[in-house]
Coordinates of C-alpha atoms and ligand atoms in Angstrom, one line a residue:
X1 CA 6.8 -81.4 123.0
X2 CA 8.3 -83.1 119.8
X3 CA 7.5 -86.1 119.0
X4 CA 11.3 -87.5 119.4
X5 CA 12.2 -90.6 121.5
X6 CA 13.0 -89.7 124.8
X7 CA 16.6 -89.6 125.7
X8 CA 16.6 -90.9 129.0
X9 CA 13.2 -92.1 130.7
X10 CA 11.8 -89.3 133.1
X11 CA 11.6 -89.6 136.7
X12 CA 8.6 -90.7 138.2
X13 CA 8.0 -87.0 140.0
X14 CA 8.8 -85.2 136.8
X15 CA 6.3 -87.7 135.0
X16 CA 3.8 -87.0 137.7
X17 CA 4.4 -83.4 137.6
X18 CA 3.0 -83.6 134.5
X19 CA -0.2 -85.9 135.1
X20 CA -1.5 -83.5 138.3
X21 CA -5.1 -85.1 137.9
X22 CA -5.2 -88.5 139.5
X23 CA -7.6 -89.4 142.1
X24 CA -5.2 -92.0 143.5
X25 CA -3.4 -91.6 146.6
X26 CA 0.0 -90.2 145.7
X27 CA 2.2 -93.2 146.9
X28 CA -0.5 -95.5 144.7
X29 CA 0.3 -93.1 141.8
X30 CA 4.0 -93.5 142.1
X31 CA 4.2 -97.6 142.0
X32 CA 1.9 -97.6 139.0
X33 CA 4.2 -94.9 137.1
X34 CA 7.2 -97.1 138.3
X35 CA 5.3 -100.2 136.8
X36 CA 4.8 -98.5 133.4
X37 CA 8.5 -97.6 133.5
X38 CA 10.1 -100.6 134.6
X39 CA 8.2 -102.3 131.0
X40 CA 9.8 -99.7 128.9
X41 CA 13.0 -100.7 130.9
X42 CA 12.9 -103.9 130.5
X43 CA 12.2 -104.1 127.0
X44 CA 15.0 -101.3 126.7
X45 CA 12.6 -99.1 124.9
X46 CA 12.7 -95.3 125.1
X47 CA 9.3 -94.4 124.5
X48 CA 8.2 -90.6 123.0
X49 CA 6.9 -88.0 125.5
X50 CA 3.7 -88.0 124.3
X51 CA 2.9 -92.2 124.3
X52 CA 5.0 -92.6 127.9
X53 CA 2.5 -90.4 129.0
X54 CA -1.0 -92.4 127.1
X55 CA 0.7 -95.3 128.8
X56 CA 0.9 -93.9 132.1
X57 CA -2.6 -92.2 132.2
X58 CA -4.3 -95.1 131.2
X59 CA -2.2 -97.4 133.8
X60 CA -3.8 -94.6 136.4
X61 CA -7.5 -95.0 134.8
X62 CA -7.7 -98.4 135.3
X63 CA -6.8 -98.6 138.9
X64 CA -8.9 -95.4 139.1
X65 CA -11.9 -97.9 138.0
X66 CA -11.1 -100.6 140.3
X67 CA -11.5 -98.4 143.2
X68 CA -14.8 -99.0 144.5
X69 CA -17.2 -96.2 143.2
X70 CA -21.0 -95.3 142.1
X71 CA -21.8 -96.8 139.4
X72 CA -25.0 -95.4 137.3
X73 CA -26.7 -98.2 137.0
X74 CA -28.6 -98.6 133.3
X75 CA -28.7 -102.1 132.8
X76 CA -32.6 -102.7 134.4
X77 CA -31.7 -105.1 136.8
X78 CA -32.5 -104.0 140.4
X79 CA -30.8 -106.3 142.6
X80 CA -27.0 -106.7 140.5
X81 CA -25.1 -108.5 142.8
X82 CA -22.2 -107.0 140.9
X83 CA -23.5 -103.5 141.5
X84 CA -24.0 -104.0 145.2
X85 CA -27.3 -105.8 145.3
X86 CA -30.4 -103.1 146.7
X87 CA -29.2 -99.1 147.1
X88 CA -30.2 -97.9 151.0
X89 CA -32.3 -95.0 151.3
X90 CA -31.8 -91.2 153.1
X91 CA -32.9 -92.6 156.2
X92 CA -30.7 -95.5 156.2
X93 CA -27.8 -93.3 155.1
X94 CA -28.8 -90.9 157.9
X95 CA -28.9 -93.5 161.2
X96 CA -25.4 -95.1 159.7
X97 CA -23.9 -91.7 159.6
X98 CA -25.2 -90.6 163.2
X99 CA -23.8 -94.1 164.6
X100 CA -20.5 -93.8 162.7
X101 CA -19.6 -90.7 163.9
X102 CA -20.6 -91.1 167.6
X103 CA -20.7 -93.6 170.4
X104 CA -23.6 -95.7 170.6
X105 CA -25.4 -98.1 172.9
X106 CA -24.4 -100.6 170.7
X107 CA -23.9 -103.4 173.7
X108 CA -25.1 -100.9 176.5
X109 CA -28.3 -100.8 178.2
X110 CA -28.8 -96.9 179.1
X111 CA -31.7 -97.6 181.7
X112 CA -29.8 -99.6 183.7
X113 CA -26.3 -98.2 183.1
X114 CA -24.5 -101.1 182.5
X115 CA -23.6 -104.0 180.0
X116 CA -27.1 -104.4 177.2
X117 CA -27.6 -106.5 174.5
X118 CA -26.4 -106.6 170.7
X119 CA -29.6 -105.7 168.5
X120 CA -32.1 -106.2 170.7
X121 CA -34.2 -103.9 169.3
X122 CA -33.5 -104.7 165.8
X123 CA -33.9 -108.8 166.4
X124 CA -37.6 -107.5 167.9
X125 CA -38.2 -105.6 164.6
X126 CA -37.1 -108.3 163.0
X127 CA -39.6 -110.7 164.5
X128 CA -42.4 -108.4 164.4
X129 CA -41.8 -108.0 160.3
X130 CA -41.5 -112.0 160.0
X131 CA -44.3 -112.9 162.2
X132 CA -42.5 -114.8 164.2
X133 CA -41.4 -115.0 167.9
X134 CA -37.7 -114.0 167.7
X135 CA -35.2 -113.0 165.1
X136 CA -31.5 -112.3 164.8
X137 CA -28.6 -111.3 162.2
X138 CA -25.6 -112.3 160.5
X139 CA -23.3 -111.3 157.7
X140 CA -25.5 -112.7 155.1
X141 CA -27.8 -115.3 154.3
X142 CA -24.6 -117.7 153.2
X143 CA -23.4 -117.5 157.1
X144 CA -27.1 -118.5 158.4
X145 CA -27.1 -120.8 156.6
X146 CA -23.5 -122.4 158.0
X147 CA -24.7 -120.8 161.8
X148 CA -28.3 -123.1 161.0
X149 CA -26.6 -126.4 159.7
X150 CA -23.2 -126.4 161.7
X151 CA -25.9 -126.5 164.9
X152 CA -28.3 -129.2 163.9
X153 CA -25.7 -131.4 162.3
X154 CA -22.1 -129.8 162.5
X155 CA -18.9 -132.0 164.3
X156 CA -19.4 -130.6 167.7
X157 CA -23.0 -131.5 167.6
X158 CA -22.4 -134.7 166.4
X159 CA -19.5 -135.2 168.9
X160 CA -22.1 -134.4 171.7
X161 CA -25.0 -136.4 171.0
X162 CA -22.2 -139.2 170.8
X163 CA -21.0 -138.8 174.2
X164 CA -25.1 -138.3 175.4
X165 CA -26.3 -141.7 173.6
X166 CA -22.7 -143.3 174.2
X167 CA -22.8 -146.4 171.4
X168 CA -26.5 -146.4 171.9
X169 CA -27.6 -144.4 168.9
X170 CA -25.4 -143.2 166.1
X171 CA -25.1 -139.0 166.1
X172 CA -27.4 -137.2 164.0
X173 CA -25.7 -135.5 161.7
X174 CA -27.6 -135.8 158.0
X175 CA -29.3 -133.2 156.4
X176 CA -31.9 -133.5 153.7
X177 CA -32.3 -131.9 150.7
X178 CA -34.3 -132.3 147.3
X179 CA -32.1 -132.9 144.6
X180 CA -34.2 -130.2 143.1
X181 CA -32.7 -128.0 145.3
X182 CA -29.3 -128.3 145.5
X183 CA -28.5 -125.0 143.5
X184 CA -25.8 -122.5 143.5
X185 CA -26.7 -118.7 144.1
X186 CA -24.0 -116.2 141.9
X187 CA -20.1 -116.8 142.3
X188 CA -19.3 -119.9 144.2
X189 CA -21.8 -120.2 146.6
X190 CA -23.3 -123.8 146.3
X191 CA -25.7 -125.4 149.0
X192 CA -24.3 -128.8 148.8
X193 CA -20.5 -126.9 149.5
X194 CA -21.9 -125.1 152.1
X195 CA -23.7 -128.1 154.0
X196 CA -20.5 -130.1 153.7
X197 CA -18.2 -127.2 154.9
X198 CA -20.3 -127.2 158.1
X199 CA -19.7 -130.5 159.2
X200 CA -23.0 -132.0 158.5
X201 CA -23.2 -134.9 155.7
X202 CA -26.2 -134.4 152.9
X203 CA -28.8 -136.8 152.5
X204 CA -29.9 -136.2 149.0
X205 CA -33.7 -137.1 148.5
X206 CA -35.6 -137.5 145.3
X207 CA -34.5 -136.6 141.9
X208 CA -33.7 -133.5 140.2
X209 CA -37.1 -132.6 138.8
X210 CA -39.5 -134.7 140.9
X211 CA -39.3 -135.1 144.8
X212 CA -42.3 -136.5 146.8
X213 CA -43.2 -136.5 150.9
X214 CA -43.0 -140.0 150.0
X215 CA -39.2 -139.5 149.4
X216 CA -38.4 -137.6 152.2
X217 CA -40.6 -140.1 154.5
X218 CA -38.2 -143.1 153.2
X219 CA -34.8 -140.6 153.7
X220 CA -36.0 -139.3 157.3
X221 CA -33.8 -141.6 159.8
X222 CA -32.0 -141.5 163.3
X223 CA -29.5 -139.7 162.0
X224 CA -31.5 -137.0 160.2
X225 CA -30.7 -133.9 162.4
X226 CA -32.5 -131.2 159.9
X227 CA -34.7 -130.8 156.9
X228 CA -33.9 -128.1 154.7
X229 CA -35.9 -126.6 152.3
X230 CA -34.0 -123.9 149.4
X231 CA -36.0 -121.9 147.7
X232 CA -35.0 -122.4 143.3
X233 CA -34.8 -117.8 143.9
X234 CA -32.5 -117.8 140.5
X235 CA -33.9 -120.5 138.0
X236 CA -37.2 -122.1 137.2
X237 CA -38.4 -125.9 136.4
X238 CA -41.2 -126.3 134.1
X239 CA -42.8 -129.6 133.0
X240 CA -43.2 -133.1 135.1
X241 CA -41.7 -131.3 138.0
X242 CA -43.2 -131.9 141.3
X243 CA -42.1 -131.2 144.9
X244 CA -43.6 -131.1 148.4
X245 CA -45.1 -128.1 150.4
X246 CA -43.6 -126.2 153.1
X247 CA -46.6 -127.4 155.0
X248 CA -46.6 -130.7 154.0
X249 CA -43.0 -131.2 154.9
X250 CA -43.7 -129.5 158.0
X251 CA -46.4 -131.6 159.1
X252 CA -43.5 -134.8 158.6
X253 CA -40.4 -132.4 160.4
X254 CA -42.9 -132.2 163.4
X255 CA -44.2 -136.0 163.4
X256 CA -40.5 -137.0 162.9
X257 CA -39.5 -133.8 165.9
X258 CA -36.9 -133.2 163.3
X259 CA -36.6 -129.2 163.1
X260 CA -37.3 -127.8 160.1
X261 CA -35.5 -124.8 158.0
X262 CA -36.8 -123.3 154.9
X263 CA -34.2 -120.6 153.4
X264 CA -36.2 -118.3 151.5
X265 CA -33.3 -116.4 149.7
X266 CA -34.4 -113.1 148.8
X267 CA -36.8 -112.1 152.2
X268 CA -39.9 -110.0 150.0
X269 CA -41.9 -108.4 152.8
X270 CA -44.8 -107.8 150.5
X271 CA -46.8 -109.9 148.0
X272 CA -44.5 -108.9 144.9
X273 CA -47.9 -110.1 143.0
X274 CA -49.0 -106.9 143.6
X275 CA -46.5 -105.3 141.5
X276 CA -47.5 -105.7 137.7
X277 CA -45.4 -108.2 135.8
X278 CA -44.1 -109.7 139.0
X279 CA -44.7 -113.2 140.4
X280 CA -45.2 -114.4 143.8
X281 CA -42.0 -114.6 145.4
X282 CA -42.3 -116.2 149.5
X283 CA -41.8 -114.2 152.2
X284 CA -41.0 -115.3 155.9
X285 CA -44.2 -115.1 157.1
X286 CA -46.0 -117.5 155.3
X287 CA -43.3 -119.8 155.4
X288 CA -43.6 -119.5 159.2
X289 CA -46.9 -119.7 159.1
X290 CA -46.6 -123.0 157.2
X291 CA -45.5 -124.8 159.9
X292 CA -41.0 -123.8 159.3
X293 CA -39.9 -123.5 162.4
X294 CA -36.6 -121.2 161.4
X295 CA -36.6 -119.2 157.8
X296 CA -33.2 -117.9 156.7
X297 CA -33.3 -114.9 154.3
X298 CA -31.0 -111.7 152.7
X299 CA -31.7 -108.7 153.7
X300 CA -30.2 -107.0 150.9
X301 CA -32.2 -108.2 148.2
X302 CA -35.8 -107.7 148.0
X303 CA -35.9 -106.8 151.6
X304 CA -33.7 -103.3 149.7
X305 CA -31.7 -103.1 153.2
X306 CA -28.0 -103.9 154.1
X307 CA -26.1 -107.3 153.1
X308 CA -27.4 -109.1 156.1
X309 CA -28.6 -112.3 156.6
X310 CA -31.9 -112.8 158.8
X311 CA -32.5 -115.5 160.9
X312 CA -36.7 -115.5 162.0
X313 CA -38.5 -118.4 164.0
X314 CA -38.9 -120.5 167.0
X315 CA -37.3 -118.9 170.1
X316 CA -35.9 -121.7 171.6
X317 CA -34.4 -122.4 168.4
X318 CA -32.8 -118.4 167.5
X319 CA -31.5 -117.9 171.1
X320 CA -29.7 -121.5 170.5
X321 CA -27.7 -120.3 167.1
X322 CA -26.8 -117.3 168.9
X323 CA -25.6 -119.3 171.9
X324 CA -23.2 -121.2 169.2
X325 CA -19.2 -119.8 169.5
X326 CA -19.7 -119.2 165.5
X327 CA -22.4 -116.9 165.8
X328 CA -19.8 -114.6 167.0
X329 CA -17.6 -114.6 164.1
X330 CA -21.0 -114.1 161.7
X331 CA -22.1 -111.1 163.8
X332 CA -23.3 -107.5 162.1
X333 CA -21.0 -104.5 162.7
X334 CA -22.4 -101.9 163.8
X335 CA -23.1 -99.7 160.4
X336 CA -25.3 -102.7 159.1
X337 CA -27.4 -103.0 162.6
X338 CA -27.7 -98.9 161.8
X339 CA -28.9 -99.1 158.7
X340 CA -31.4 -102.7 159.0
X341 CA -32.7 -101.1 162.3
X342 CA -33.7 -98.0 159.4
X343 CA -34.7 -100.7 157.0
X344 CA -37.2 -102.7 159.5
X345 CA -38.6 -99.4 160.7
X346 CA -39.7 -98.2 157.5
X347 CA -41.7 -101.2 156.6
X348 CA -43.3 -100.7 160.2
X349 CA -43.9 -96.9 159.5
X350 CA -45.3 -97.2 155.9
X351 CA -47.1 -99.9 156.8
X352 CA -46.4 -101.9 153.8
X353 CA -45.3 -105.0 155.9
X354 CA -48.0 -107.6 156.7
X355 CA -47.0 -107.0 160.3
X356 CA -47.8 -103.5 160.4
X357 CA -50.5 -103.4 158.1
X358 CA -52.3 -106.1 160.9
X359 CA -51.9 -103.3 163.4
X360 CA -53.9 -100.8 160.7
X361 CA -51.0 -98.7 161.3
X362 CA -50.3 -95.6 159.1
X363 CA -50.4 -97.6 155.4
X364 CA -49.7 -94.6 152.9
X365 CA -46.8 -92.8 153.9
X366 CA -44.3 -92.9 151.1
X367 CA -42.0 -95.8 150.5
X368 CA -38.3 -94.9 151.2
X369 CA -37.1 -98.0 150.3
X370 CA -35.5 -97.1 147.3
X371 CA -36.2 -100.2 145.4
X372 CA -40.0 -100.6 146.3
X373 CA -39.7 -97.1 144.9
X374 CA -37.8 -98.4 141.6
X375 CA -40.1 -101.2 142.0
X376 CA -43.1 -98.8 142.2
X377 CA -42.0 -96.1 139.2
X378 CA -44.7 -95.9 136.8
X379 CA -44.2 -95.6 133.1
X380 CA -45.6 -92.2 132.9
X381 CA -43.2 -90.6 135.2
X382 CA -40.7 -92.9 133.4
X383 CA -41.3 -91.6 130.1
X384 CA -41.3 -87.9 131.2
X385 CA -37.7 -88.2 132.6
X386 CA -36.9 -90.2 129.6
X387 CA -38.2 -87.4 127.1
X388 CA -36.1 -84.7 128.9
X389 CA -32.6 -86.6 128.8
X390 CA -33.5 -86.9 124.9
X391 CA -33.7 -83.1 125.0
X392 CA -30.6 -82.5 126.7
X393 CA -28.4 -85.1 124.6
X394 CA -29.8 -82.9 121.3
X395 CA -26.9 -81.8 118.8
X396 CA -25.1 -85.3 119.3
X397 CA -23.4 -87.2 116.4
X398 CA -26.1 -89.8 118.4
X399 CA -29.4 -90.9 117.4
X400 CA -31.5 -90.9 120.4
X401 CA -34.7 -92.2 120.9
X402 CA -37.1 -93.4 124.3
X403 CA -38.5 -97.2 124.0
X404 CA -39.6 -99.6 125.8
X405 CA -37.7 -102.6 127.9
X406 CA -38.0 -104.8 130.7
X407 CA -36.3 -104.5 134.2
X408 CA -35.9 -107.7 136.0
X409 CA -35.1 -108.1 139.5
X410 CA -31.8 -110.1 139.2
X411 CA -29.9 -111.0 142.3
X412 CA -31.2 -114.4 142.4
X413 CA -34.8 -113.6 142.4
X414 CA -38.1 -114.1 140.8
X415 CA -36.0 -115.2 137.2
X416 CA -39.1 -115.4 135.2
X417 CA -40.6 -111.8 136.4
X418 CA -40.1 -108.7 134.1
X419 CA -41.2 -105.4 134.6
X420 CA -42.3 -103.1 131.7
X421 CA -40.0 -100.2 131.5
X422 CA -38.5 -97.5 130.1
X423 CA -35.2 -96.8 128.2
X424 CA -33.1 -94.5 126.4
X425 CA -31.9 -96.3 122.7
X426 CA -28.6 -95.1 121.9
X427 CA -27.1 -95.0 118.3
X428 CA -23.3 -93.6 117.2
X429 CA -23.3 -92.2 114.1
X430 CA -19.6 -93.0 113.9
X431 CA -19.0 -96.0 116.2
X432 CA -20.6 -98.9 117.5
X433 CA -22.5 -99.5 120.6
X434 CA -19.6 -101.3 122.5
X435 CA -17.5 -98.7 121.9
X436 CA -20.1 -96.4 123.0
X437 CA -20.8 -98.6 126.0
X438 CA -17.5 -98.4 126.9
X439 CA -17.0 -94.7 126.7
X440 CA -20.4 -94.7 129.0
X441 CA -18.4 -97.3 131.4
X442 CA -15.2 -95.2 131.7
X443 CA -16.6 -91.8 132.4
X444 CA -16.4 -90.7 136.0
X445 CA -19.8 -91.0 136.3
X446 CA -19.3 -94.9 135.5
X447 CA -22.6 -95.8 133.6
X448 CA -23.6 -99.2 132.6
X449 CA -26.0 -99.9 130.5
X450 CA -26.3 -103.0 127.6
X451 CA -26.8 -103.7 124.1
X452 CA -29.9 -104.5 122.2
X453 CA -30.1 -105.2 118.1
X454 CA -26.8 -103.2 117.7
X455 CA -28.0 -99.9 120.2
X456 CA -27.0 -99.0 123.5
X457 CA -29.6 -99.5 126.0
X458 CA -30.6 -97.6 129.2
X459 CA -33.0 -98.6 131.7
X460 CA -34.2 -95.9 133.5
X461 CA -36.1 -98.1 136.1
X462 CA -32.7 -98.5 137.8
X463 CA -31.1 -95.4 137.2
X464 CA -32.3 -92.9 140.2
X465 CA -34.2 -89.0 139.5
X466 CA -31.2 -87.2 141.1
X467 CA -28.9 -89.2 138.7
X468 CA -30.1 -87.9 135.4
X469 CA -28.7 -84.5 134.9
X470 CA -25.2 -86.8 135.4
X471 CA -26.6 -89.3 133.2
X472 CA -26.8 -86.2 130.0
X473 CA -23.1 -85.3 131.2
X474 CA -22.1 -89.0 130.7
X475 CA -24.1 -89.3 127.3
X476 CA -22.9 -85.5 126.1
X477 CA -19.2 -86.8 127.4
X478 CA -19.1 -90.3 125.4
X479 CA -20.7 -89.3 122.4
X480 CA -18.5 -86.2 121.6
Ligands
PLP1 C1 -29.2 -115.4 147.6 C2 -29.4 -116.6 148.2 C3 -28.5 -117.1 149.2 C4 -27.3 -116.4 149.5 O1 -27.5 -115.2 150.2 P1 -26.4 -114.2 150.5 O2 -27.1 -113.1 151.4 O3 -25.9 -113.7 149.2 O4 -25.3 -114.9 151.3 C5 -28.8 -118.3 149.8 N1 -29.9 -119.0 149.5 C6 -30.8 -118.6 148.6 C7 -32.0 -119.4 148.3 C8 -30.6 -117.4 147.9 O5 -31.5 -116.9 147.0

């Protein structure tokens, strides 16, 4: 085709005749082409062959990108909230598919033959893993946290401890919180917003760096329906900081017979001390064993299951949430049950959970949670993979050469932990790294990686075995 203006613009089917390779359904493909045309129309252009079509195929590559894809994930941070937070595992993959595909007791008891309950089993997993004496699921940790506070101190619990104490006493509706801990986790979701949303009005106690018993002694009232206690998962305070201990505060809940919630945030099962280069991070047990009588946790971050939120404690006080209308509206679908009910086993199964480990069950089997397995990588293995991609991204205008970085957990957890890890340094002899970066971004294998003293960085912590011989297809791709 000559480059000579177009006459007439083209039809859309004659212009998608032309571009046969979209992954778009067709009808998408045809308003996007119509888009692209109807700008040429309206600023009465008549564009050449050859650009009408650029324009068009990139219009088609960026809704291609938006679609909702792998991604390879190079950037060393395991739990990316904007990558999905923690990747499930064959045998997570394995139970969703066989429930997907199939009918399922889901609500059905099969012994009895008639109506069962939702995630029974699951909610006794659940406890078991926690320690505690009953568990139970929503959406995610945001909804327990509405489910937990819209109970204890929400409108209709307020309205009915008016009409009970009728004038006598004034409802209980406060909730207190440190000042310390009034934080926001990622995009939007902030813990005073969320207290407020349910109903419940926030009793702010000490100061942002320092908060004593002493304070929450002198804040605890008639009114005070619930202590709650946020864990700081996604920053740190150093210096004159000071704030009470679960147990402590749990000593003054109980005294007070004010209930007592500590929300955890990320939900480690296992001392993440033992992994080198990581803190302490809490887990549900000890908080229960502290003296909280609910925790409130994800269980898609270090937990590496579905987005779920967990709900472990007191069984008066979990068969009460799910007695609450809104518990209904933050229930699991069925897919995530699947895939948690895999989740919870294998910490059971490998043993690698307090709770089994207790039991001397089986410890040793491997771990197929894939990100106590990224967790777990060691540098050698690292280093080995790291030293083949080199060898197959040979003959490059690229200048390619295995260092060393650190992988962070990310996702709102343990900020001030890095692991030591390995990655691929990545220099275009003709362009720079964000163009490189880029070109890495918009291949169909959709890597992301980041940029370090001018070089393209790759972590190969969080990038998985089975994804490397793509990885060299993406690098070979972009750099040519
Ligand atoms: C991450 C986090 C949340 C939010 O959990 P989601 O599962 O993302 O809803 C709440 N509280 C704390 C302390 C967290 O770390």
């Amino acid at each position: 085709m000559k480059p000579s203006p177009l006459r007439r613009i083209p039809s859309v089917n004659r212009i998608l005749q032309e571009i046969h390779c979209t992954d778009l359904p067709r009808a998408s493909a045809r308003e996007i082409v119509r888009r692209v045309l109807a700008g040429f129309r309206s600023r009465r252009a008549v564009p050449e062959w050859d650009r009408l079509l650029a324009d068009i195929r990139a219009a088609l590559g960026d809704v291609s990108a938006s679609r909702l894809r792998p991604v390879i994930n190079g950037t060393g941070i395991l739990i990316h909230t904007n990558f999905g937070r923690a990747p499930l595992g064959p045998r997570m993959i394995e139970t969703i598919a066989q429930i997907a595909c199939s009918y399922s007791n889901l609500e059905y008891d099969l012994i009895k033959g008639e109506r069962g309950r939702r995630a029974a089993y699951l909610e006794h997993l659940l406890a078991m893993l926690c320690g505690a004496q009953a568990a139970t699921v929503v959406n995610n940790n945001a909804a327990a946290l509405v489910l937990i506070v819209s109970h204890y101190c929400g409108d209709r619990q307020a309205h009915r401890s008016a009409t009970l104490f009728a004038g006598r006493r004034s409802a209980k509706t406060e909730v207190l919180v440190s000042r310390g801990e009034l934080i926001q986790i990622g995009g939007g979701f902030r813990i005073p917003e969320i207290v407020e949303s349910s109903g419940a009005i926030l009793r702010e106690v000490g100061t942002t760096n320092r908060t004593t018993i002493e304070d929450y002694r002198r804040a605890a009232s008639k009114q005070t329906a619930l202590i709650l206690k946020v864990h700081r998962s996604n920053f740190f305070m150093e210096g004159f900081v000071d704030s009470p201990d679960t147990a402590e505060l749990a000593l003054l809940a109980h005294q007070r017979r004010i209930p007592f919630v500590a929300d955890i945030g990320s939900g480690a099962m296992m001392g993440t001390e033992a992994i080198p280069g990581l803190e302490h991070e809490p887990t549900p047990g000890e908080a229960l064993r502290a003296g909280a009588d609910l925790v409130c946790f994800s269980g898609d971050k270090l937990m590496g299951g579905p987005q779920s939120g967990i709900i472990a404690g007191k069984a008066r006080m979990v068969s009460a949430l799910k007695r609450e209308p809104l518990f209904r509206a933050l229930r699991c679908d069925k897919l995530v049950l699947a895939a948690l009910q895999a989740t919870a086993e294998s910490y059971l199964r490998s043993g690698s959970a307090p709770a089994a480990r207790e039991m001397g069950d089986a410890a040793g089997e491997e771990d197929p949670i894939p990100l106590l397995q990224m967790l777990r990588a060691s540098q050698e293995t690292l280093r080995a993979r790291a030293g083949k991609v080199i060898a197959q991204i040979a003959g490059l205008p690229l200048a390619a050469r295995v260092g060393l970085g650190y992988a962070k957990l990310g996702g709102g957890a343990l900020p001030r932990s890095r692991i030591q890890s390995t990655v691929l340094e990545l220099e275009h002899k003709r362009y720079g790294a964000d163009i490189l970066a880029a070109r890495l971004r918009r291949h169909n294998s959709c890597v992301a990686s980041y940029i370090r003293h001018g070089k393209v960085v790759i972590d190969l912590r969080t990038v998985f075995p089975w994804q490397d011989k793509e990885l060299v297809d993406a690098i070979r791709a972009a750099a040519s």
